[in-house]
Short mmCIF file of C-alpha atoms in Angstrom, two decimals:
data_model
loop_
_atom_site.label_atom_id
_atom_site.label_comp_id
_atom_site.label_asym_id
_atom_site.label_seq_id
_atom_site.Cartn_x
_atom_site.Cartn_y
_atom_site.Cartn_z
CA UNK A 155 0.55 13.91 16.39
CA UNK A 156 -0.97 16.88 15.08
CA UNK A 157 -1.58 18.87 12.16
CA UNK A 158 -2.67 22.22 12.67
CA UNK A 159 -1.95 25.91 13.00
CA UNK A 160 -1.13 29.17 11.00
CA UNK A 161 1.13 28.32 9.20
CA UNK A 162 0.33 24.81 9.31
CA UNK A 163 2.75 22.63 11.56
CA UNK A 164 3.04 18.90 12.23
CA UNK A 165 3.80 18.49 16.18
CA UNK A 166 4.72 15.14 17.74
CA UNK A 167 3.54 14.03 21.01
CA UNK A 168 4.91 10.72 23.60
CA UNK A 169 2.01 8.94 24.14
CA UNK A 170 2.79 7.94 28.10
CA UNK A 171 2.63 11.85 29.27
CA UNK A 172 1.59 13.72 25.89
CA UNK A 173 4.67 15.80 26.04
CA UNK A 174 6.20 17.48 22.93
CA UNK A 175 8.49 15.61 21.48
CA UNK A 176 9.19 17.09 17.84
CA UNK A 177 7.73 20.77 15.36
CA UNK A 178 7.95 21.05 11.81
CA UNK A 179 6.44 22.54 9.45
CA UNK A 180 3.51 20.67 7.80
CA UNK A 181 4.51 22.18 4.08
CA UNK A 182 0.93 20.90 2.48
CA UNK A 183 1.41 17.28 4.65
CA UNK A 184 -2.77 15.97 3.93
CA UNK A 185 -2.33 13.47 6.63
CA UNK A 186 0.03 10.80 8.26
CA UNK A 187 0.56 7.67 8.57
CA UNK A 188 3.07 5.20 10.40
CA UNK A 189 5.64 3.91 8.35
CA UNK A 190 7.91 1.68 10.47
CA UNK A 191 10.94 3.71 11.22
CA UNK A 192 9.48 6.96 9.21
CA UNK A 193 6.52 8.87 9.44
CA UNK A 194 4.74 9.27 5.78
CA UNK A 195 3.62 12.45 5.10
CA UNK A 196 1.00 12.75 2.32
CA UNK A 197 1.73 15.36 0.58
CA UNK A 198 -1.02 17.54 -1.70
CA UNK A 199 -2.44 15.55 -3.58
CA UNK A 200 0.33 13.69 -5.14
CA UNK A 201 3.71 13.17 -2.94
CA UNK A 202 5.12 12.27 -0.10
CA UNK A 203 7.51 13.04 2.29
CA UNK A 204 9.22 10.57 5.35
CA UNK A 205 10.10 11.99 8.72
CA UNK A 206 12.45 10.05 11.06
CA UNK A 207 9.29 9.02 13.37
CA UNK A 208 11.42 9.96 17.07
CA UNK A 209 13.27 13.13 15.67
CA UNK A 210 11.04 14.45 12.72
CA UNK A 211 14.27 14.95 10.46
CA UNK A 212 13.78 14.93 6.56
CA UNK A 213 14.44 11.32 5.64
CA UNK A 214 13.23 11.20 1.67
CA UNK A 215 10.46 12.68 -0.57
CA UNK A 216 8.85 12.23 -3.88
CA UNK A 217 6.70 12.97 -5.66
CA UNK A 218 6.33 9.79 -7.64
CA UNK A 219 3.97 7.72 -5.45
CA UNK A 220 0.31 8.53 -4.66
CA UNK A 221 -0.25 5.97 -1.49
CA UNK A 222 1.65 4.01 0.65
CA UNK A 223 1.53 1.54 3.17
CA UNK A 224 3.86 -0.51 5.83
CA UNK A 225 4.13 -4.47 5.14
CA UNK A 226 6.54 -6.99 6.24
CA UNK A 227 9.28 -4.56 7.23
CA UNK A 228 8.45 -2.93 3.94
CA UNK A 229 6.63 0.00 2.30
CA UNK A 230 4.14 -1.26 -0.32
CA UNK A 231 3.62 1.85 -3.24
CA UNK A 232 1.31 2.77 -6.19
CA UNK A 233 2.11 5.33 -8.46
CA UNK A 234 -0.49 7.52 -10.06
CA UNK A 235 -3.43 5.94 -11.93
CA UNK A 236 -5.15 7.83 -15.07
CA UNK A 237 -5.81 4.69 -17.12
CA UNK A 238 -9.39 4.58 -15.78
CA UNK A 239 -8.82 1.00 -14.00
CA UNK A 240 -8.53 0.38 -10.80
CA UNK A 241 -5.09 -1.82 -11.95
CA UNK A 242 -1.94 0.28 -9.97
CA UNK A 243 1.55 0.06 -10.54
CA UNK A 244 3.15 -1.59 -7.64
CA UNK A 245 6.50 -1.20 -6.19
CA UNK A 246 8.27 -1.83 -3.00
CA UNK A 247 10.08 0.23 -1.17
CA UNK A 248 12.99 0.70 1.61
CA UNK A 249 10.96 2.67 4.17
CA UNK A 250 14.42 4.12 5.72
CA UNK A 251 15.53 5.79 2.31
CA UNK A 252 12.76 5.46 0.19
CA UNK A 253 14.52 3.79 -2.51
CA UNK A 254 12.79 1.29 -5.02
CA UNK A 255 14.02 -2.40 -4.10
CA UNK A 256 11.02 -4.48 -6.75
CA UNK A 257 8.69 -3.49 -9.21
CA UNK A 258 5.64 -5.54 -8.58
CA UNK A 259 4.01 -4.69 -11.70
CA UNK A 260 0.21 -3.42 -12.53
CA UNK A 261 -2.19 -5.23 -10.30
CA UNK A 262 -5.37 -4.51 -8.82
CA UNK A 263 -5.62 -4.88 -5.06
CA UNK A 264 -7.92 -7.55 -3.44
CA UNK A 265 -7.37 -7.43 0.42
CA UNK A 266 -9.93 -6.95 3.13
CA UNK A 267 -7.62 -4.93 5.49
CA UNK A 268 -3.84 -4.55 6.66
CA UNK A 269 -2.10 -7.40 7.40
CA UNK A 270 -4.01 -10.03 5.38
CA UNK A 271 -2.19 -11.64 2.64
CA UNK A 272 -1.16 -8.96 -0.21
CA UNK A 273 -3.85 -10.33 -3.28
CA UNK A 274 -3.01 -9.43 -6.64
CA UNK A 275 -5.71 -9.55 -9.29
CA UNK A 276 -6.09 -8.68 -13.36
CA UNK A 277 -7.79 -9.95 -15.97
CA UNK A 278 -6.19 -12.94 -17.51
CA UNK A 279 -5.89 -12.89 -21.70
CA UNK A 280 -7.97 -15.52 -22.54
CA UNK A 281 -10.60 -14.80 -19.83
CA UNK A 282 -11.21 -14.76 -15.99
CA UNK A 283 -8.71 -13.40 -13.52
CA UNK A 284 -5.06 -14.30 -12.73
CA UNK A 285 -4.45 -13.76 -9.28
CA UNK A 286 -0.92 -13.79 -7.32
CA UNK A 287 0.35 -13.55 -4.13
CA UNK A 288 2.15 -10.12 -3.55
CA UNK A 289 5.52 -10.84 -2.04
CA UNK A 290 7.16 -7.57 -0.43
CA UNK A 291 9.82 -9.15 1.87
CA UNK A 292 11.20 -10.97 -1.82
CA UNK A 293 10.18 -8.59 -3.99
CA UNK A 294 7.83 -10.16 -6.00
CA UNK A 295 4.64 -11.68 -7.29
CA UNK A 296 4.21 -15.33 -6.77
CA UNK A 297 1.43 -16.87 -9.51
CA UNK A 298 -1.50 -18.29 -7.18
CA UNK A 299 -4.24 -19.13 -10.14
CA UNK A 300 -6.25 -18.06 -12.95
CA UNK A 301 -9.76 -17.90 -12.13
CA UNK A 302 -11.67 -18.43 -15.26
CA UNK A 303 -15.33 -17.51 -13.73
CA UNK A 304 -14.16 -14.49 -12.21
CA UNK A 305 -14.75 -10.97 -13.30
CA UNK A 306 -13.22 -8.65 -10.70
CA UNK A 307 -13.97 -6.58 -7.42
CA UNK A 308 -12.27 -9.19 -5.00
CA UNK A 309 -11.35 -9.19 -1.43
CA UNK A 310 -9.21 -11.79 0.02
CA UNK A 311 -8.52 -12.69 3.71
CA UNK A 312 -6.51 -15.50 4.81
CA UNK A 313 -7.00 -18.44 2.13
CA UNK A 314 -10.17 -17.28 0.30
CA UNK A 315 -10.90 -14.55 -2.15
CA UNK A 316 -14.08 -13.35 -2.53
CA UNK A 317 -14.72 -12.17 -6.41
CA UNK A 318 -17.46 -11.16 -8.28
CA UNK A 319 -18.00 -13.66 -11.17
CA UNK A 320 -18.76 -12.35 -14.92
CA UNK A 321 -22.91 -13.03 -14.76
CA UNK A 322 -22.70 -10.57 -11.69
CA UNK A 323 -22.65 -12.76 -8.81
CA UNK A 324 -20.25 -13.65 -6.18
CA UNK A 325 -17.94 -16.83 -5.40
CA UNK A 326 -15.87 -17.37 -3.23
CA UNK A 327 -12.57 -19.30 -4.08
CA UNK A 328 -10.11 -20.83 -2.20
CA UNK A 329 -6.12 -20.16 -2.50
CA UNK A 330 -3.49 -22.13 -0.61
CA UNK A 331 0.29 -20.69 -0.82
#
């Protein structure tokens, strides 16, 4: 795939023989980015736009969301963040229509790269960090712990999150499901 031109247009290629497959136009599409059955188009800033991946036929748009991401058959969203944390609000979505199916709530993200567990993080009321497990297949956020001597700025990979603790070290802790 491609983004280029005057005016700008998106053009799809097969991989086995690089032959065209699909044109459109680009209308202010940033990048791209897999989405299972779609194509998401990021869209200027704030938006985006799916493209049936084979055809490149309008499937939804909005302008609601400011990233996205395929997991578990799902797309995992954030809407726009002016708060000044790094907390998001998380939702998932149906990546064929691009309809809201859970609200995950406002959590920061602690993963170390696609397809690790989905780590939730925020600060806990009466100190240190509640984590959960970010569920997008049910729809939800499953409590994992509160870590008392943790201050933020995790990453988490398979059964251990790695977290800065409050007198500016790091510890790692260990999760189970």
């Amino acid at each position: 795939m491609t983004i280029a031109g005057t005016p700008a247009t998106i053009t799809a290629y097969g991989l086995d023989r690089l032959d065209r497959r699909w044109s459109i136009p680009a209308e202010r599409a940033e990048f791209a980015l897999g989405c299972g059955p779609v194509l998401c188009l990021h869209v200027g800033g704030v938006g985006l736009r799916a493209v049936d991946a084979a055809t490149g036929q309008p499937r939804w748009h909005t302008d609601r969301w400011t990233w996205v991401f395929p997991y578990d058959g799902r797309l995992m969203a954030s809407t726009a963040n002016s708060s000044g944390t790094r907390l998001e609000e998380l939702v998932v979505l149906d990546p064929t229509t691009g309809r809201e199916v859970a609200g995950l709530g406002r959590w920061e993200l602690a993963q170390s790269g696609f397809g690790d567990p989905l780590i939730g993080v925020r600060r806990h009321p009466a100190g240190g960090l509640y984590v959960t497990r970010l569920d997008a297949r049910a729809g939800e956020a499953r409590p994992l712990d509160v870590l008392p001597e943790a201050a933020g700025n995790c990453q988490a990979s398979v059964s251990w999150l790695l977290c800065q603790r409050v007198n500016g070290s790091y510890q790692l802790f260990r999760w189970s499901d």
